[in-house]
Each structure stands twice: as C-alpha cells, then as structure tokens.
Amino acid sequence: MAIGASPDSLAGQARRLYTEELVKGLVPLVQTAIDTARNLLDKPSEHTVFARRRDLFQALNSGAQAWHRGIVVGLRQALAPGAAGSRGLDFPLPSTGREAALSLVSDDTIELEIVTSRLALAIMDKASWEFADLRSRIAHLENRGELDPQDMLRAHVLARIVFDAWRAAGQTLEGWRELQPVLHDEFALLVEEAYHETNRWLVDHRVLPEVDLRPFIRRSRTHPNAPGGWQAGTGFSDSRHDAGRNLGNATGYGSGAASYAGNSGGGAYGGPASGRGGVGEETRMMTRGAPLARNREHAEAVLGRLNRLIGRHVPEFANSTRSAGLAAGADAPAQAMSPGLARAIETAQQGIRQRLSTTLQGGEAVVTAPVMLEEMHQRKQVLKKAAASPEERATIEIVALLFQSILTEDRIPAAVRVWFARLQMPVLRVAVTEPDFFATIDHPARRLIDRMGACVMGFDSATAGSVAGKPNEALEKEIKRIVQVVEAYPDTGRRVFQTVLTEFEKFLEHYFRNENEATKRGVSLAQQVEQRETMAIQYTIELRKMLNEVPVQEGVRQFLFHVWADVLATTGVRYGAQGAQTKQMKRAAADLIWSASAKVTREERAEVIRRLPLLLKSLREGMASAGMETGKQDEHIQQLNNSLAAAFTAKAAVIPDDRLRELMERLETLEELLPEAADVDIDESMVLDLSGHQNSELEVVLDGGSMPTPAMVAWARELQVGSWYMLDRGGHSEAVQLAWHGLRKQLSLFVTPQGRCVLFQQHRLASYLQAGLMLPAQDEALTVRATRSALAKLDVDASRLLN
C-alpha cells in the first residue's frame, strides 16, 4: 500500500478515478449512438419504422448534450461525500417479498427496472472479472466483507444513472430499445476499461496485487450427499473460475434473464437466501449461464483488452485485427509479410530447430527455461530489426510474450516444453499474415496449443499426461510429429494448423482407447456398459411394441420391460445375439408370456404348473447373470408367482395360438427389429440399473449434483477428451482426465492418474457441472493465460511494442 495514504483515502481516489474514466469515454460513446441512429435512418424500412427512426435521430441529435450532461451530473452526485460506499443512493432496493405489503406497480416502473437490469447484465457479462478484482480491493481498503448494494461501483447504479439521464433528456423508451444492442456493447466496453484502469492504479499502489476471491464465494447445502452437507465450490474456493460463476449473486444480478424479476431465489443484491435455503440456491443455479460460455466471454474479453491497448500505440494493428475479426467466419485474407522479416523468421526457425534438436539426444531435454527465454529475447531483437513496419514489430513482441508465458509454465513437462518452443516461429508467421489470430479465440493455431496444453497440464507435472509418473512416450511422440508437420509447411498458415488439430483429436481417441495403460481397460468396460445399456433400451422399446395389444398380466409386463430386457442385453453382449444362452433367455421370455396369459381350461393350468419350476430356474439364472442380488431375485419371483396365480382366475381374453406363435418368432429374431443404436437415448429415466456395472475397476456415478439446465447438458457434451478436471466426490477432491465419450456423448469416462475409472451418464455429468462438483482443472486455456500475462507486461511498459 502506498506510504502515507490511508485506506479510506485510496478507496475514495479509486472511485474518483473510476468516475473520470467513465466521463472520459462518454463523448465518443454518445457520438457512436448518434452515428448508429443516423445509419438506421439510412436503411430501407417500412414507413412506420422509418418514422420511428427519424424521430429517434432528431431527438437524439438535439438532446445528446443533455443526455451526456445528465450522466456526468449523476456520476458526480454518486461520487459526492457520503454517497459512495457508505450510504445508498436514492434507488429502491428490491422487496424481500414476505414482509412487504402488496401494492400495484406501474408499467413504467416495471419497464424502468427491466431496461436498467438488462443494461447492468450486459455490463457484467463483459466486465465481471475486472469487477471481481476491484470489489475485493475496495472491500479490503474499507475493511468490509462486501460492497454496499448501492455502491457507485456496481453496474446497476451506473445503469440507473444512464437511463434516468436518457429520460430526462427527452428520449423515449422506444428509442432506447432501437439502440439497445449498441448501447449495451458500448457501455460494457467502457465500464470494463474503467474497472481495468482502476485496478491497475490500485495495484500500482500495492493494494492486493494478488486477489483472493474466497470471501465472495457462496456455499450452499443443496444436496444431502455432498461432503459435510456443503456443496458447490467445496475445495475450489480459491479459483477465479468459481468467483466468476458466482458473481451474479454477489453483484446483485444473476446471469439469467429471470434475474430482474424479483428475488424469490435468494438474495438478489447479495443478501442472504430465503429460509428455504436449498431451493433458493437451486433456483439461482438454474438461472446462471453456462461456465463454458462464460469462459469464452472471458477469453474474448482478454483478447479485446489486448487489442485496445495495442491499438492506442499502433493504430494500424487495431484496424487490421478488427477487419480480420469481422472476416473470421470465412477465410480471412492473408496479409503480405515483408521480405526481410520472412528471411529472418526462416533463419530463426532453422536455428531453433538445430539448437533444440541437439538437446534431445538421448531423449532428455537439457535446455532450461531461463536459457530458452534468453535465446528468445535475442531472437526477438533480431526479428524486430528485420521488421518493416510498426505492426510487424508489435506482432513480434506479442508472440514473444505469449511464448515466454507458455515456456515458463511449470505444469508443462520439460520434454514437451521443447516442442512448444519450436512452435514459436510458425505461430509468428501466422500472426503476421493472419491478424485474426489476435481477433478470435477460435483460430486453429490457438486451439492446437490449448488442446496440447490441456492434455499435458495435470495437477502434478510428474504425472500429467503420464502413467504412475513415467514419461508418456506416445503423447510426446504425437506432439513432436505435429510440430514437425507444422514446420514442414511454413507457408500453409491456418490450414496446416487445422489439419494437425483434427489429427490430434483423432489420435487422442485412439490413444486412450488402445494405448494408455491407465485408461484402455476402463474404456473397454465403458464401451461394454454402453453396448449393454443401449441394447437394454432397444429390447425394452421392442418388447413394448410386441406386447402393446397382448392381454398379459401387468406385473409380468413390467418385469419384462424393467428386468428381462436388461437380462437379454447382458447375455447378448456376453455371448452374442445368436448364442445358446441368449436364445435360452428369449425362450424363457416366451414361456413367461404364455404362462401369464389367461388360462380357462384345466389342461392349460396343469401345463403351466408342470413347466413352472423350469421357467423359474431360467428366470433366476438370467437375473443372476445380469448381476442382480438374491434378495431382489426373490422379490421378483414372488411378484411373478402372484401374477401367474392371477392368470388362473383372469377373465381376460385368451391369446390365440397363432398370435403366440408370432410372438415366439419375433422374439427369436428380435435383433433384426431393434431400433438403430444412434436413435437410442441413454437417459437416466430409461437406464435399468447402472449399479450392476459397479466393480473394482469401474465406478458408475449414480447420485449427486443438482438439476442441470439445458446449457449445462450442452456443456457436458462439449468437454474434450484429454482435458483435466477436478472431481469432488466421496468427501475429497481429485484430478481426473476425460478419456472417452460414448455414442452421441451419452456416457463419459474419467480416469484418475492412478488408473481408477469413473463413468458418468450425460445428465449426471451435467448435474455435477451444475453443482460445481466437477470443474476444469485449468480455469483458463493456455493461450488465454499467456495473453493475460502479456497484457500485464504491456500495461507496465507499452513502449516495448515498438522498441
């Protein structure tokens, strides 16, 4: 902390700096709004739309100064002594619901709340990470646990000031809605930059250089099986990822559209949840956005900040990346590289290849990170001298900073780090000729580095991507091959990166299934589980069709659907569809159907009694083969005895002989009638009994988590094979690696470094993601972390871009 400055003084100065940064950016923001209104007016439209846009442009053109002045005055009032932090502004807090008297609320008030809440949500979606840091630092300075709900630093306070000034300037709600997308984007960028500059100023004054976000993470008791009754976030409280996901609760706004519709799900302004506890927390979690989307937004925000910072010093760099970003959906046009730089890159590449190749003799990497960094610095200076423009020099500096961060990442094994180092020049060549490398997180060069990094960065560099601490030769060999392919095609650009990325994904599937000793047994077991469950569901579907109009006792019908279909699937997987045991189980099903049909003659009843012992013996054998306990078998046999006894006195119609023969024939050829496996959903509501798959080598997760949203289910399908996660289960947390996805990703297998296999059904996995019991081991991708590191260094000294 700065010498001679009191904490309260620093907090006040930080708020003033935040205000000044906002005021500084208001003039171009208002001008952008006017320009957008003018552009809308120029577009062809219906007469009513044209008239509305004309009125908007005229009103905004004449009232822009008043709107700008109103925002500035509102910000100054919020900054006045006593208004910031210590007391609330004149904005109503939301009702706590139960104790508030019911009253009618005007439509105008509701619209006001909706508009300001949407603006605040747009701001926090963009600036949540910066706000989390700033909130921590201000709370630390003021020695408080949390900022006041109406603190001027909160987004909803600014949103109210902005919209109040809009209305006071004579602008309409319809006009705001016409410009809403642009206004949301512009205010989000402005506030993010203001938060960032305020954070930077506080760090310069030594206020919490490293932010600990644990005090702001909300915990809940929503699931009885969670360790000690606690659930989401347990064991991960120091993660920025958790803090970002829980930010909605702390800032006063959730991330879902329902967030502004009251606070029935718990403290909408950071206050305590209702007395129902678990229900409130579950409601909050169901309305938050998917972490995958949030991670993407965070990555894009980091790239955006980098481009804006560089753009202030190298304007043409920002123009090129902006154009590339707009063209990123298609193949962005390549830019020409100066001949001198092209020759320098080729020379540097040859030097790196020769230098690092000699260090790998005998299979050991002997070049330390400090040595590589020093050589990288020397190469950078040579490349900058060969560059022909400020944009090329800036690109050289940024790529060098990215690889400086990557090569100092101690979770990357040393032997693999060498191959990452050899990617620097190919990436630099792509970055110079394809500016969308800096404009989008989806560039294949970025994605390749991230995928390789995710596979080798476990929680322990000694075991990451390895078995029991032994070097993983197959994975290292594939990374080596990929780098050599990229080096062999220097002028191919993104196409070679996209090609090897696709090949790497295919390698991972083959590797975990066939080569990795820790995973191939588990993958084989998981595939058998998938085959059995798929067949069980297929048999259930077909049996339902067969017995749809056949008069069979209900108890027998349910036994066939819920038990015998699983028995048929188990024997089918174990012995084949035409195996003798499988045929025996089909005959048992046919006998059971016949025995359970109405018996009206003495001869039929005698025949049932004669065949019953052999039938029951076959049924027991089938249930035992499917792994059913003896006690459960006894229950089913007793229920079947009751159903068969009822058949003796049933008055239902008798199944005709030709109908029985048809059923027997269909059972014999049942496999030919089954629906396609690709059309079968292995949903927990249809899975018969996954616990039958439990054994010492494979743990099937059957409980835990919370109700997943569709976004969480989609996230579960997006998890990538080879990536590491932290699983909170059984009272402890452990690192697991995703080794296999089943058909349509309905089953997923995770493996610990010790080789223990854990199998999830898709919705159960989404439940764990929803509850925070399964979290990515890395809260940021490797290139995002490297970009953030580069941004921090450029914040300190931006002159290095051109020097």
mmCIF file of C-alpha atoms in Angstrom, residues 34 37 52-67 166 169-172 175:
data_model
loop_
_atom_site.group_PDB
_atom_site.id
_atom_site.type_symbol
_atom_site.label_atom_id
_atom_site.label_comp_id
_atom_site.label_asym_id
_atom_site.label_seq_id
_atom_site.Cartn_x
_atom_site.Cartn_y
_atom_site.Cartn_z
ATOM 1 C CA ILE A 34 -25.868 9.342 -32.831
ATOM 2 C CA ALA A 37 -29.240 6.343 -35.234
ATOM 3 C CA ARG A 52 -39.771 5.955 -35.563
ATOM 4 C CA ARG A 53 -36.102 6.052 -36.550
ATOM 5 C CA ARG A 54 -36.445 9.594 -37.893
ATOM 6 C CA ASP A 55 -37.929 10.742 -34.581
ATOM 7 C CA LEU A 56 -35.136 8.952 -32.701
ATOM 8 C CA PHE A 57 -32.396 10.593 -34.746
ATOM 9 C CA GLN A 58 -33.904 14.060 -34.443
ATOM 10 C CA ALA A 59 -34.477 13.695 -30.698
ATOM 11 C CA LEU A 60 -31.010 12.289 -30.076
ATOM 12 C CA ASN A 61 -29.299 14.852 -32.281
ATOM 13 C CA SER A 62 -30.872 17.668 -30.311
ATOM 14 C CA GLY A 63 -30.788 16.006 -26.878
ATOM 15 C CA ALA A 64 -27.391 14.298 -26.934
ATOM 16 C CA GLN A 65 -25.685 17.061 -24.978
ATOM 17 C CA ALA A 66 -28.399 16.972 -22.322
ATOM 18 C CA TRP A 67 -28.060 13.177 -22.039
ATOM 19 C CA TRP A 166 -31.825 9.442 -21.066
ATOM 20 C CA ALA A 169 -33.093 14.465 -21.892
ATOM 21 C CA GLY A 170 -36.475 13.822 -23.526
ATOM 22 C CA GLN A 171 -35.578 10.477 -25.086
ATOM 23 C CA THR A 172 -38.135 7.666 -25.284
ATOM 24 C CA GLY A 175 -35.680 4.926 -28.896
#
